[in-house]
Amino acid sequence: SSEVLEAIENVIEDVLKSLAQKKAPVLTLANRSDWRNIEFKDSVGLEMIPHCTTKQIRSDCPRSAPKFALMLKILSMIYKMVQTNTYATKRDIYYSDTLLFGSQSVVDNIINDISCMLKIPRRSLHILSTTKGFVAGNLSYTEEDGTKVNCTCGASAVTVPSNVQGIKNLISHAKFMLIVEKDATFQRLLDDDFCNKLSPCIMITGRGVPDLNTRLLVRKLWDTFQIPIFTLMDADPHGVEIMCIYKYGSVSMSFEAHHLTVPSIKWLGLLPSDLERLNIRKDVLIPFTKQDQNKLASIQKRPYIACQPMWKKELEIMAASKLKAEIQVLTSLSSDYLSRVYLPNKLQFGGWL
């Protein structure tokens, strides 16, 4: 915490120095959304380069002055929380003054900018994000406040903890971990008692694009148990994008890649080649939109696809067919095909990339 306080004090000191010299204070930020500031490393994923391009948030420019003020406001809130050892969610911060902040996304963006500017992970700033992910299966742990949590498959899952760093005493006999893109598929596998039938496993869903806590938990489970991790996604560009976030990270959070990515993640399904192999009827597939085409083209150009020749092939099959499929498409074969046939076969015979 002293490191956080010191980092904030340094920023404020610079502001005061500028004022003393009758100069307009400026905050300097890394350009988080610029691909030119990102390098791809096999072992880490997408990582921010040390000497990246920056942008200035000036206090004397009408366009950036409001952001400058909001950043100082949130810095002062963080400073107080670290001093008093209290925590707040991003929603708490937004609701502390909705008129001032204007929208939740403004708060979220500024918090990421501050984290990147101070080079301090967000959870060390005493800001928790609300969690939307679920975890189930052969796993138990103790939360920071001493609560014991058991995720062993009942019909319901456990919400991913909001302070992943604080959990301890993790115990699991799982043979593998399965990341499921969508909540509906996750619930279906729970109902089919998938976690226990095949061999003990841990299932996680970020319910679409994963939030920070879900990604932190996947990484923590990998660090703790070093078991294979598979992903089950829709066979569409959006599903591939989500899988890449878990595996290689995202551009906007590349400054935290070391805590968030798991490059050993495998693509289990739904593979574009599976659709041909299983003779899935064309009439249950969905035609590409222009947006799908653009998304796929942008993924194909990314640096990590070049070192994944098998993935490259799958994306080429998808691009050529201009068709996409949701995981639910397997119910056209039989209602429990996913848990009874598809996943057991894939896991047993190594049908992943």
mmCIF file of C-alpha atoms in Angstrom:
data_model
loop_
_atom_site.group_PDB
_atom_site.id
_atom_site.type_symbol
_atom_site.label_atom_id
_atom_site.label_comp_id
_atom_site.label_asym_id
_atom_site.label_seq_id
_atom_site.Cartn_x
_atom_site.Cartn_y
_atom_site.Cartn_z
ATOM 1 C CA SER A 1 0.000 0.000 0.000
ATOM 2 C CA SER A 2 2.900 2.393 0.678
ATOM 3 C CA GLU A 3 3.944 1.845 -2.953
ATOM 4 C CA VAL A 4 0.467 2.879 -4.159
ATOM 5 C CA LEU A 5 0.378 5.973 -1.923
ATOM 6 C CA GLU A 6 3.848 6.970 -3.084
ATOM 7 C CA ALA A 7 2.909 6.567 -6.745
ATOM 8 C CA ILE A 8 -0.153 8.821 -6.295
ATOM 9 C CA GLU A 9 1.881 11.371 -4.301
ATOM 10 C CA ASN A 10 4.420 11.547 -7.154
ATOM 11 C CA VAL A 11 1.642 12.371 -9.629
ATOM 12 C CA ILE A 12 0.227 15.119 -7.373
ATOM 13 C CA GLU A 13 3.735 16.476 -6.748
ATOM 14 C CA ASP A 14 4.237 16.869 -10.506
ATOM 15 C CA VAL A 15 0.916 18.726 -10.739
ATOM 16 C CA LEU A 16 1.985 21.096 -7.934
ATOM 17 C CA LYS A 17 5.421 21.661 -9.476
ATOM 18 C CA SER A 18 3.800 22.672 -12.777
ATOM 19 C CA LEU A 19 1.468 25.073 -10.977
ATOM 20 C CA ALA A 20 4.392 26.594 -9.048
ATOM 21 C CA GLN A 21 6.138 27.241 -12.381
ATOM 22 C CA LYS A 22 2.910 28.765 -13.732
ATOM 23 C CA LYS A 23 2.613 25.909 -16.267
ATOM 24 C CA ALA A 24 -0.569 23.960 -16.979
ATOM 25 C CA PRO A 25 -0.366 20.523 -15.295
ATOM 26 C CA VAL A 26 -0.364 17.468 -17.557
ATOM 27 C CA LEU A 27 -0.931 13.739 -16.945
ATOM 28 C CA THR A 28 0.932 11.396 -19.307
ATOM 29 C CA LEU A 29 -0.661 8.049 -20.218
ATOM 30 C CA ALA A 30 0.406 5.120 -22.360
ATOM 31 C CA ASN A 31 -1.689 4.644 -25.504
ATOM 32 C CA ARG A 32 -3.464 1.478 -24.354
ATOM 33 C CA SER A 33 -5.515 0.845 -27.467
ATOM 34 C CA ASP A 34 -2.741 1.188 -30.037
ATOM 35 C CA TRP A 35 -1.514 -2.097 -31.591
ATOM 36 C CA ARG A 36 1.853 -0.398 -32.245
ATOM 37 C CA ASN A 37 2.436 -0.393 -28.477
ATOM 38 C CA ILE A 38 1.843 -4.131 -28.221
ATOM 39 C CA GLU A 39 4.240 -6.981 -28.798
ATOM 40 C CA PHE A 40 3.333 -10.653 -28.923
ATOM 41 C CA LYS A 41 5.328 -13.090 -26.819
ATOM 42 C CA ASP A 42 4.625 -16.809 -26.937
ATOM 43 C CA SER A 43 5.044 -17.187 -23.191
ATOM 44 C CA VAL A 44 2.929 -14.200 -22.132
ATOM 45 C CA GLY A 45 0.585 -13.215 -24.947
ATOM 46 C CA LEU A 46 -0.040 -9.585 -25.865
ATOM 47 C CA GLU A 47 2.230 -7.374 -23.815
ATOM 48 C CA MET A 48 2.779 -3.625 -23.741
ATOM 49 C CA ILE A 49 6.239 -2.603 -24.974
ATOM 50 C CA PRO A 50 8.414 -0.724 -22.428
ATOM 51 C CA HIS A 51 8.847 2.482 -24.491
ATOM 52 C CA CYS A 52 5.399 2.931 -25.896
ATOM 53 C CA THR A 53 3.771 6.005 -27.393
ATOM 54 C CA THR A 54 1.955 8.188 -24.891
ATOM 55 C CA LYS A 55 -0.827 10.737 -24.887
ATOM 56 C CA GLN A 56 -1.203 13.751 -22.651
ATOM 57 C CA ILE A 57 -4.252 14.686 -20.631
ATOM 58 C CA ARG A 58 -3.847 18.452 -20.375
ATOM 59 C CA SER A 59 -5.557 20.687 -17.828
ATOM 60 C CA ASP A 60 -5.531 23.706 -20.152
ATOM 61 C CA CYS A 61 -7.238 22.132 -23.155
ATOM 62 C CA PRO A 62 -11.066 22.200 -23.270
ATOM 63 C CA ARG A 63 -11.207 18.668 -24.710
ATOM 64 C CA SER A 64 -9.096 16.971 -22.057
ATOM 65 C CA ALA A 65 -9.611 19.197 -18.995
ATOM 66 C CA PRO A 66 -12.750 17.297 -17.816
ATOM 67 C CA LYS A 67 -10.846 13.993 -17.984
ATOM 68 C CA PHE A 68 -7.904 15.564 -16.140
ATOM 69 C CA ALA A 69 -10.274 16.616 -13.329
ATOM 70 C CA LEU A 70 -11.962 13.200 -13.154
ATOM 71 C CA MET A 71 -8.603 11.436 -12.964
ATOM 72 C CA LEU A 72 -7.559 13.587 -9.998
ATOM 73 C CA LYS A 73 -10.953 12.964 -8.365
ATOM 74 C CA ILE A 74 -10.599 9.164 -8.679
ATOM 75 C CA LEU A 75 -6.930 9.316 -7.592
ATOM 76 C CA SER A 76 -8.032 11.073 -4.386
ATOM 77 C CA MET A 77 -10.704 8.377 -3.800
ATOM 78 C CA ILE A 78 -8.117 5.609 -4.295
ATOM 79 C CA TYR A 79 -5.695 7.388 -1.966
ATOM 80 C CA LYS A 80 -8.316 7.510 0.820
ATOM 81 C CA MET A 81 -9.293 3.842 0.322
ATOM 82 C CA VAL A 82 -5.694 2.635 0.464
ATOM 83 C CA GLN A 83 -5.064 4.737 3.585
ATOM 84 C CA THR A 84 -8.137 3.387 5.380
ATOM 85 C CA ASN A 85 -7.822 -0.147 3.930
ATOM 86 C CA THR A 86 -11.335 -0.031 2.457
ATOM 87 C CA TYR A 87 -12.502 -1.278 -0.944
ATOM 88 C CA ALA A 88 -15.050 -0.092 -3.489
ATOM 89 C CA THR A 89 -16.412 -1.506 -6.727
ATOM 90 C CA LYS A 90 -16.317 0.450 -9.971
ATOM 91 C CA ARG A 91 -20.099 0.833 -9.594
ATOM 92 C CA ASP A 92 -19.666 2.331 -6.099
ATOM 93 C CA ILE A 93 -17.317 4.940 -7.562
ATOM 94 C CA TYR A 94 -19.732 5.799 -10.378
ATOM 95 C CA TYR A 95 -22.706 6.087 -7.996
ATOM 96 C CA SER A 96 -20.743 8.308 -5.598
ATOM 97 C CA ASP A 97 -21.341 11.105 -8.132
ATOM 98 C CA THR A 98 -23.295 10.057 -11.231
ATOM 99 C CA LEU A 99 -23.702 13.636 -12.470
ATOM 100 C CA LEU A 100 -19.971 14.262 -12.353
ATOM 101 C CA PHE A 101 -18.930 10.986 -14.042
ATOM 102 C CA GLY A 102 -21.776 10.813 -16.555
ATOM 103 C CA SER A 103 -21.517 7.077 -17.242
ATOM 104 C CA GLN A 104 -20.082 3.845 -15.868
ATOM 105 C CA SER A 105 -17.847 3.398 -18.922
ATOM 106 C CA VAL A 106 -16.125 6.734 -18.222
ATOM 107 C CA VAL A 107 -15.236 5.478 -14.714
ATOM 108 C CA ASP A 108 -14.073 2.062 -16.014
ATOM 109 C CA ASN A 109 -11.826 3.655 -18.614
ATOM 110 C CA ILE A 110 -10.251 6.130 -16.178
ATOM 111 C CA ILE A 111 -9.550 3.371 -13.650
ATOM 112 C CA ASN A 112 -7.715 1.342 -16.328
ATOM 113 C CA ASP A 113 -5.801 4.478 -17.372
ATOM 114 C CA ILE A 114 -4.782 5.174 -13.762
ATOM 115 C CA SER A 115 -3.715 1.552 -13.254
ATOM 116 C CA CYS A 116 -1.589 1.738 -16.406
ATOM 117 C CA MET A 117 -0.173 5.198 -15.551
ATOM 118 C CA LEU A 118 0.866 4.173 -12.016
ATOM 119 C CA LYS A 119 1.986 0.710 -13.253
ATOM 120 C CA ILE A 120 -0.017 -0.837 -10.395
ATOM 121 C CA PRO A 121 -2.591 -3.646 -10.905
ATOM 122 C CA ARG A 122 -6.163 -2.559 -10.350
ATOM 123 C CA ARG A 123 -6.815 -4.752 -7.312
ATOM 124 C CA SER A 124 -3.888 -3.042 -5.515
ATOM 125 C CA LEU A 125 -5.761 0.235 -6.007
ATOM 126 C CA HIS A 126 -8.519 -1.203 -3.748
ATOM 127 C CA ILE A 127 -11.011 -1.188 -6.606
ATOM 128 C CA LEU A 128 -12.999 -4.378 -7.105
ATOM 129 C CA SER A 129 -14.923 -5.082 -10.266
ATOM 130 C CA THR A 130 -18.312 -6.726 -10.079
ATOM 131 C CA THR A 131 -18.083 -10.321 -11.219
ATOM 132 C CA LYS A 132 -20.293 -11.967 -13.804
ATOM 133 C CA GLY A 133 -18.466 -15.289 -14.174
ATOM 134 C CA PHE A 134 -19.382 -18.673 -12.643
ATOM 135 C CA VAL A 135 -17.255 -21.631 -11.534
ATOM 136 C CA ALA A 136 -18.319 -25.206 -10.756
ATOM 137 C CA GLY A 137 -16.754 -28.620 -10.340
ATOM 138 C CA ASN A 138 -14.038 -30.231 -8.293
ATOM 139 C CA LEU A 139 -12.724 -27.187 -6.434
ATOM 140 C CA SER A 140 -12.812 -25.720 -2.952
ATOM 141 C CA TYR A 141 -11.072 -22.663 -1.492
ATOM 142 C CA THR A 142 -11.194 -20.144 1.345
ATOM 143 C CA GLU A 143 -12.062 -16.527 0.636
ATOM 144 C CA GLU A 144 -10.062 -13.664 2.144
ATOM 145 C CA ASP A 145 -12.619 -13.149 4.930
ATOM 146 C CA GLY A 146 -12.421 -16.843 5.918
ATOM 147 C CA THR A 147 -15.562 -18.054 4.097
ATOM 148 C CA LYS A 148 -15.114 -21.631 2.857
ATOM 149 C CA VAL A 149 -16.403 -22.189 -0.670
ATOM 150 C CA ASN A 150 -17.117 -25.568 -2.238
ATOM 151 C CA CYS A 151 -17.822 -25.586 -5.972
ATOM 152 C CA THR A 152 -18.480 -29.339 -6.259
ATOM 153 C CA CYS A 153 -21.141 -29.788 -8.873
ATOM 154 C CA GLY A 154 -24.594 -29.330 -7.585
ATOM 155 C CA ALA A 155 -27.161 -28.001 -10.018
ATOM 156 C CA SER A 156 -25.959 -24.474 -9.307
ATOM 157 C CA ALA A 157 -22.597 -22.790 -9.794
ATOM 158 C CA VAL A 158 -20.621 -20.449 -7.552
ATOM 159 C CA THR A 159 -19.983 -16.823 -8.555
ATOM 160 C CA VAL A 160 -16.322 -16.107 -9.284
ATOM 161 C CA PRO A 161 -14.923 -14.303 -6.192
ATOM 162 C CA SER A 162 -14.549 -10.520 -6.465
ATOM 163 C CA ASN A 163 -11.122 -10.623 -4.805
ATOM 164 C CA VAL A 164 -9.348 -13.483 -6.586
ATOM 165 C CA GLN A 165 -5.940 -12.497 -5.177
ATOM 166 C CA GLY A 166 -7.266 -13.027 -1.650
ATOM 167 C CA ILE A 167 -8.423 -16.654 -2.027
ATOM 168 C CA LYS A 168 -6.283 -19.388 -0.485
ATOM 169 C CA ASN A 169 -6.238 -23.108 0.420
ATOM 170 C CA LEU A 170 -7.254 -24.104 -3.106
ATOM 171 C CA ILE A 171 -7.961 -27.844 -3.304
ATOM 172 C CA SER A 172 -8.892 -29.801 -6.425
ATOM 173 C CA HIS A 173 -8.539 -33.294 -7.894
ATOM 174 C CA ALA A 174 -9.641 -32.084 -11.313
ATOM 175 C CA LYS A 175 -7.975 -33.655 -14.341
ATOM 176 C CA PHE A 176 -8.696 -30.670 -16.587
ATOM 177 C CA MET A 177 -10.446 -27.319 -16.775
ATOM 178 C CA LEU A 178 -13.136 -26.367 -19.291
ATOM 179 C CA ILE A 179 -13.831 -22.712 -20.124
ATOM 180 C CA VAL A 180 -17.305 -22.391 -21.590
ATOM 181 C CA GLU A 181 -18.182 -19.286 -23.599
ATOM 182 C CA LYS A 182 -21.870 -19.022 -22.790
ATOM 183 C CA ASP A 183 -23.962 -19.303 -19.682
ATOM 184 C CA ALA A 184 -26.647 -21.441 -21.411
ATOM 185 C CA THR A 185 -24.125 -24.143 -22.428
ATOM 186 C CA PHE A 186 -22.501 -23.988 -18.981
ATOM 187 C CA GLN A 187 -25.887 -24.547 -17.273
ATOM 188 C CA ARG A 188 -26.703 -27.375 -19.685
ATOM 189 C CA LEU A 189 -23.442 -29.181 -18.813
ATOM 190 C CA LEU A 190 -24.184 -28.661 -15.113
ATOM 191 C CA ASP A 191 -27.644 -30.212 -15.551
ATOM 192 C CA ASP A 192 -26.036 -33.187 -17.329
ATOM 193 C CA ASP A 193 -23.643 -33.580 -14.350
ATOM 194 C CA PHE A 194 -20.712 -33.307 -16.764
ATOM 195 C CA CYS A 195 -18.206 -32.380 -13.997
ATOM 196 C CA ASN A 196 -18.465 -35.835 -12.445
ATOM 197 C CA LYS A 197 -19.402 -38.159 -15.283
ATOM 198 C CA LEU A 198 -16.223 -38.224 -17.333
ATOM 199 C CA SER A 199 -13.537 -37.451 -14.777
ATOM 200 C CA PRO A 200 -13.417 -34.710 -12.148
ATOM 201 C CA CYS A 201 -13.007 -31.288 -13.755
ATOM 202 C CA ILE A 202 -13.476 -27.581 -13.125
ATOM 203 C CA MET A 203 -15.839 -25.616 -15.367
ATOM 204 C CA ILE A 204 -15.732 -21.832 -15.725
ATOM 205 C CA THR A 205 -17.764 -19.381 -17.774
ATOM 206 C CA GLY A 206 -17.196 -15.641 -18.185
ATOM 207 C CA ARG A 207 -20.681 -15.497 -19.778
ATOM 208 C CA GLY A 208 -19.381 -14.002 -23.002
ATOM 209 C CA VAL A 209 -16.402 -11.655 -22.988
ATOM 210 C CA PRO A 210 -14.772 -12.460 -19.624
ATOM 211 C CA ASP A 211 -14.444 -9.848 -16.896
ATOM 212 C CA LEU A 212 -11.161 -9.287 -15.089
ATOM 213 C CA ASN A 213 -11.986 -11.556 -12.112
ATOM 214 C CA THR A 214 -12.843 -14.544 -14.322
ATOM 215 C CA ARG A 215 -9.538 -14.128 -16.178
ATOM 216 C CA LEU A 216 -7.646 -13.779 -12.889
ATOM 217 C CA LEU A 217 -9.281 -16.963 -11.568
ATOM 218 C CA VAL A 218 -8.400 -18.973 -14.702
ATOM 219 C CA ARG A 219 -4.796 -17.787 -14.333
ATOM 220 C CA LYS A 220 -4.726 -18.553 -10.583
ATOM 221 C CA LEU A 221 -6.087 -22.085 -11.138
ATOM 222 C CA TRP A 222 -3.480 -22.644 -13.849
ATOM 223 C CA ASP A 223 -0.667 -21.419 -11.569
ATOM 224 C CA THR A 224 -1.930 -23.611 -8.709
ATOM 225 C CA PHE A 225 -2.805 -26.906 -10.439
ATOM 226 C CA GLN A 226 -1.071 -26.817 -13.878
ATOM 227 C CA ILE A 227 -3.812 -28.977 -15.423
ATOM 228 C CA PRO A 228 -4.823 -28.816 -19.115
ATOM 229 C CA ILE A 229 -7.274 -26.012 -19.922
ATOM 230 C CA PHE A 230 -9.713 -26.361 -22.825
ATOM 231 C CA THR A 231 -12.145 -23.851 -24.313
ATOM 232 C CA LEU A 232 -15.633 -24.554 -25.641
ATOM 233 C CA MET A 233 -16.763 -21.658 -27.838
ATOM 234 C CA ASP A 234 -19.219 -20.981 -30.642
ATOM 235 C CA ALA A 235 -17.738 -21.573 -34.109
ATOM 236 C CA ASP A 236 -17.848 -17.886 -35.007
ATOM 237 C CA PRO A 237 -15.436 -14.913 -34.992
ATOM 238 C CA HIS A 238 -16.830 -13.669 -31.671
ATOM 239 C CA GLY A 239 -16.136 -17.049 -30.006
ATOM 240 C CA VAL A 240 -12.570 -17.094 -31.374
ATOM 241 C CA GLU A 241 -12.036 -13.538 -30.101
ATOM 242 C CA ILE A 242 -13.162 -14.533 -26.574
ATOM 243 C CA MET A 243 -10.871 -17.570 -26.569
ATOM 244 C CA CYS A 244 -7.949 -15.339 -27.623
ATOM 245 C CA ILE A 245 -8.651 -13.002 -24.684
ATOM 246 C CA TYR A 246 -8.287 -15.903 -22.222
ATOM 247 C CA LYS A 247 -5.209 -17.259 -23.982
ATOM 248 C CA TYR A 248 -3.306 -14.177 -25.164
ATOM 249 C CA GLY A 249 -5.029 -11.255 -23.437
ATOM 250 C CA SER A 250 -6.563 -8.091 -24.830
ATOM 251 C CA VAL A 251 -4.967 -4.954 -26.256
ATOM 252 C CA SER A 252 -6.558 -2.640 -23.677
ATOM 253 C CA MET A 253 -5.267 -4.702 -20.703
ATOM 254 C CA SER A 254 -1.890 -5.642 -22.217
ATOM 255 C CA PHE A 255 -0.105 -3.754 -19.417
ATOM 256 C CA GLU A 256 -1.358 -6.468 -17.033
ATOM 257 C CA ALA A 257 -0.774 -9.479 -19.304
ATOM 258 C CA HIS A 258 1.527 -11.232 -16.806
ATOM 259 C CA HIS A 259 -1.347 -11.743 -14.354
ATOM 260 C CA LEU A 260 -4.103 -12.491 -16.835
ATOM 261 C CA THR A 261 -3.096 -14.697 -19.747
ATOM 262 C CA VAL A 262 -2.713 -18.479 -19.987
ATOM 263 C CA PRO A 263 -0.923 -19.214 -23.289
ATOM 264 C CA SER A 264 -1.250 -22.994 -22.802
ATOM 265 C CA ILE A 265 -5.053 -22.903 -23.315
ATOM 266 C CA LYS A 266 -6.298 -25.324 -26.012
ATOM 267 C CA TRP A 267 -9.158 -24.867 -28.496
ATOM 268 C CA LEU A 268 -11.411 -27.899 -27.981
ATOM 269 C CA GLY A 269 -14.447 -26.782 -29.936
ATOM 270 C CA LEU A 270 -16.660 -25.989 -31.608
ATOM 271 C CA LEU A 271 -14.191 -26.152 -34.512
ATOM 272 C CA PRO A 272 -15.276 -25.071 -37.996
ATOM 273 C CA SER A 273 -13.908 -28.428 -39.233
ATOM 274 C CA ASP A 274 -16.225 -30.237 -36.751
ATOM 275 C CA LEU A 275 -19.234 -28.910 -38.656
ATOM 276 C CA GLU A 276 -18.102 -30.771 -41.799
ATOM 277 C CA ARG A 277 -16.904 -33.822 -39.888
ATOM 278 C CA LEU A 278 -20.224 -34.255 -38.056
ATOM 279 C CA ASN A 279 -22.286 -33.515 -41.189
ATOM 280 C CA ILE A 280 -24.142 -30.686 -39.491
ATOM 281 C CA ARG A 281 -27.013 -29.652 -41.759
ATOM 282 C CA LYS A 282 -26.444 -26.375 -43.615
ATOM 283 C CA ASP A 283 -29.913 -25.107 -42.684
ATOM 284 C CA VAL A 284 -29.030 -24.964 -38.958
ATOM 285 C CA LEU A 285 -25.930 -22.818 -39.628
ATOM 286 C CA ILE A 286 -26.031 -19.001 -39.620
ATOM 287 C CA PRO A 287 -24.738 -16.905 -42.547
ATOM 288 C CA PHE A 288 -21.973 -14.386 -41.820
ATOM 289 C CA THR A 289 -22.811 -10.697 -41.444
ATOM 290 C CA LYS A 290 -20.486 -7.977 -42.759
ATOM 291 C CA GLN A 291 -19.417 -7.456 -39.134
ATOM 292 C CA ASP A 292 -18.458 -11.162 -38.824
ATOM 293 C CA GLN A 293 -16.354 -10.909 -41.977
ATOM 294 C CA ASN A 294 -14.503 -7.838 -40.689
ATOM 295 C CA LYS A 295 -13.925 -9.368 -37.253
ATOM 296 C CA LEU A 296 -12.558 -12.601 -38.767
ATOM 297 C CA ALA A 297 -10.273 -10.694 -41.162
ATOM 298 C CA SER A 298 -8.869 -8.669 -38.246
ATOM 299 C CA ILE A 299 -8.257 -11.815 -36.137
ATOM 300 C CA GLN A 300 -6.465 -13.512 -39.061
ATOM 301 C CA LYS A 301 -3.991 -10.603 -39.202
ATOM 302 C CA ARG A 302 -3.056 -10.772 -35.512
ATOM 303 C CA PRO A 303 0.521 -11.716 -34.592
ATOM 304 C CA TYR A 304 -0.431 -14.841 -32.606
ATOM 305 C CA ILE A 305 -2.316 -16.521 -35.463
ATOM 306 C CA ALA A 306 0.928 -16.803 -37.431
ATOM 307 C CA CYS A 307 2.381 -19.184 -34.824
ATOM 308 C CA GLN A 308 -0.805 -21.313 -34.726
ATOM 309 C CA PRO A 309 -0.953 -23.061 -38.126
ATOM 310 C CA MET A 310 -3.856 -25.343 -37.054
ATOM 311 C CA TRP A 311 -5.908 -22.365 -35.885
ATOM 312 C CA LYS A 312 -5.098 -20.602 -39.138
ATOM 313 C CA LYS A 313 -6.567 -23.542 -41.077
ATOM 314 C CA GLU A 314 -9.768 -23.486 -39.010
ATOM 315 C CA LEU A 315 -10.198 -19.756 -39.583
ATOM 316 C CA GLU A 316 -9.694 -20.320 -43.316
ATOM 317 C CA ILE A 317 -12.453 -22.969 -43.299
ATOM 318 C CA MET A 318 -14.731 -20.469 -41.518
ATOM 319 C CA ALA A 319 -13.845 -17.664 -43.961
ATOM 320 C CA ALA A 320 -14.465 -19.896 -47.001
ATOM 321 C CA SER A 321 -17.842 -21.176 -45.797
ATOM 322 C CA LYS A 322 -19.058 -17.746 -44.555
ATOM 323 C CA LEU A 323 -21.156 -19.701 -42.046
ATOM 324 C CA LYS A 324 -21.104 -19.741 -38.263
ATOM 325 C CA ALA A 325 -22.570 -22.055 -35.648
ATOM 326 C CA GLU A 326 -23.488 -21.844 -32.000
ATOM 327 C CA ILE A 327 -22.604 -24.750 -29.678
ATOM 328 C CA GLN A 328 -26.378 -25.433 -29.453
ATOM 329 C CA VAL A 329 -26.218 -26.618 -33.058
ATOM 330 C CA LEU A 330 -25.119 -30.027 -31.692
ATOM 331 C CA THR A 331 -28.623 -30.570 -30.307
ATOM 332 C CA SER A 332 -29.670 -31.068 -33.953
ATOM 333 C CA LEU A 333 -27.853 -34.428 -33.654
ATOM 334 C CA SER A 334 -29.389 -35.342 -30.271
ATOM 335 C CA SER A 335 -30.411 -33.412 -27.156
ATOM 336 C CA ASP A 336 -27.453 -34.524 -25.003
ATOM 337 C CA TYR A 337 -24.917 -34.957 -27.833
ATOM 338 C CA LEU A 338 -22.565 -32.342 -26.360
ATOM 339 C CA SER A 339 -22.052 -33.984 -22.948
ATOM 340 C CA ARG A 340 -22.614 -37.632 -23.982
ATOM 341 C CA VAL A 341 -20.673 -37.888 -27.258
ATOM 342 C CA TYR A 342 -18.901 -34.706 -28.395
ATOM 343 C CA LEU A 343 -16.889 -33.721 -25.296
ATOM 344 C CA PRO A 344 -15.971 -37.288 -24.150
ATOM 345 C CA ASN A 345 -14.706 -38.163 -27.640
ATOM 346 C CA LYS A 346 -12.731 -34.939 -27.990
ATOM 347 C CA LEU A 347 -11.105 -35.316 -24.563
ATOM 348 C CA GLN A 348 -10.363 -39.009 -25.015
ATOM 349 C CA PHE A 349 -8.953 -38.876 -28.541
ATOM 350 C CA GLY A 350 -7.205 -35.487 -28.395
ATOM 351 C CA GLY A 351 -9.488 -33.544 -30.692
ATOM 352 C CA TRP A 352 -8.179 -30.136 -29.687
ATOM 353 C CA LEU A 353 -5.792 -27.595 -31.194
#
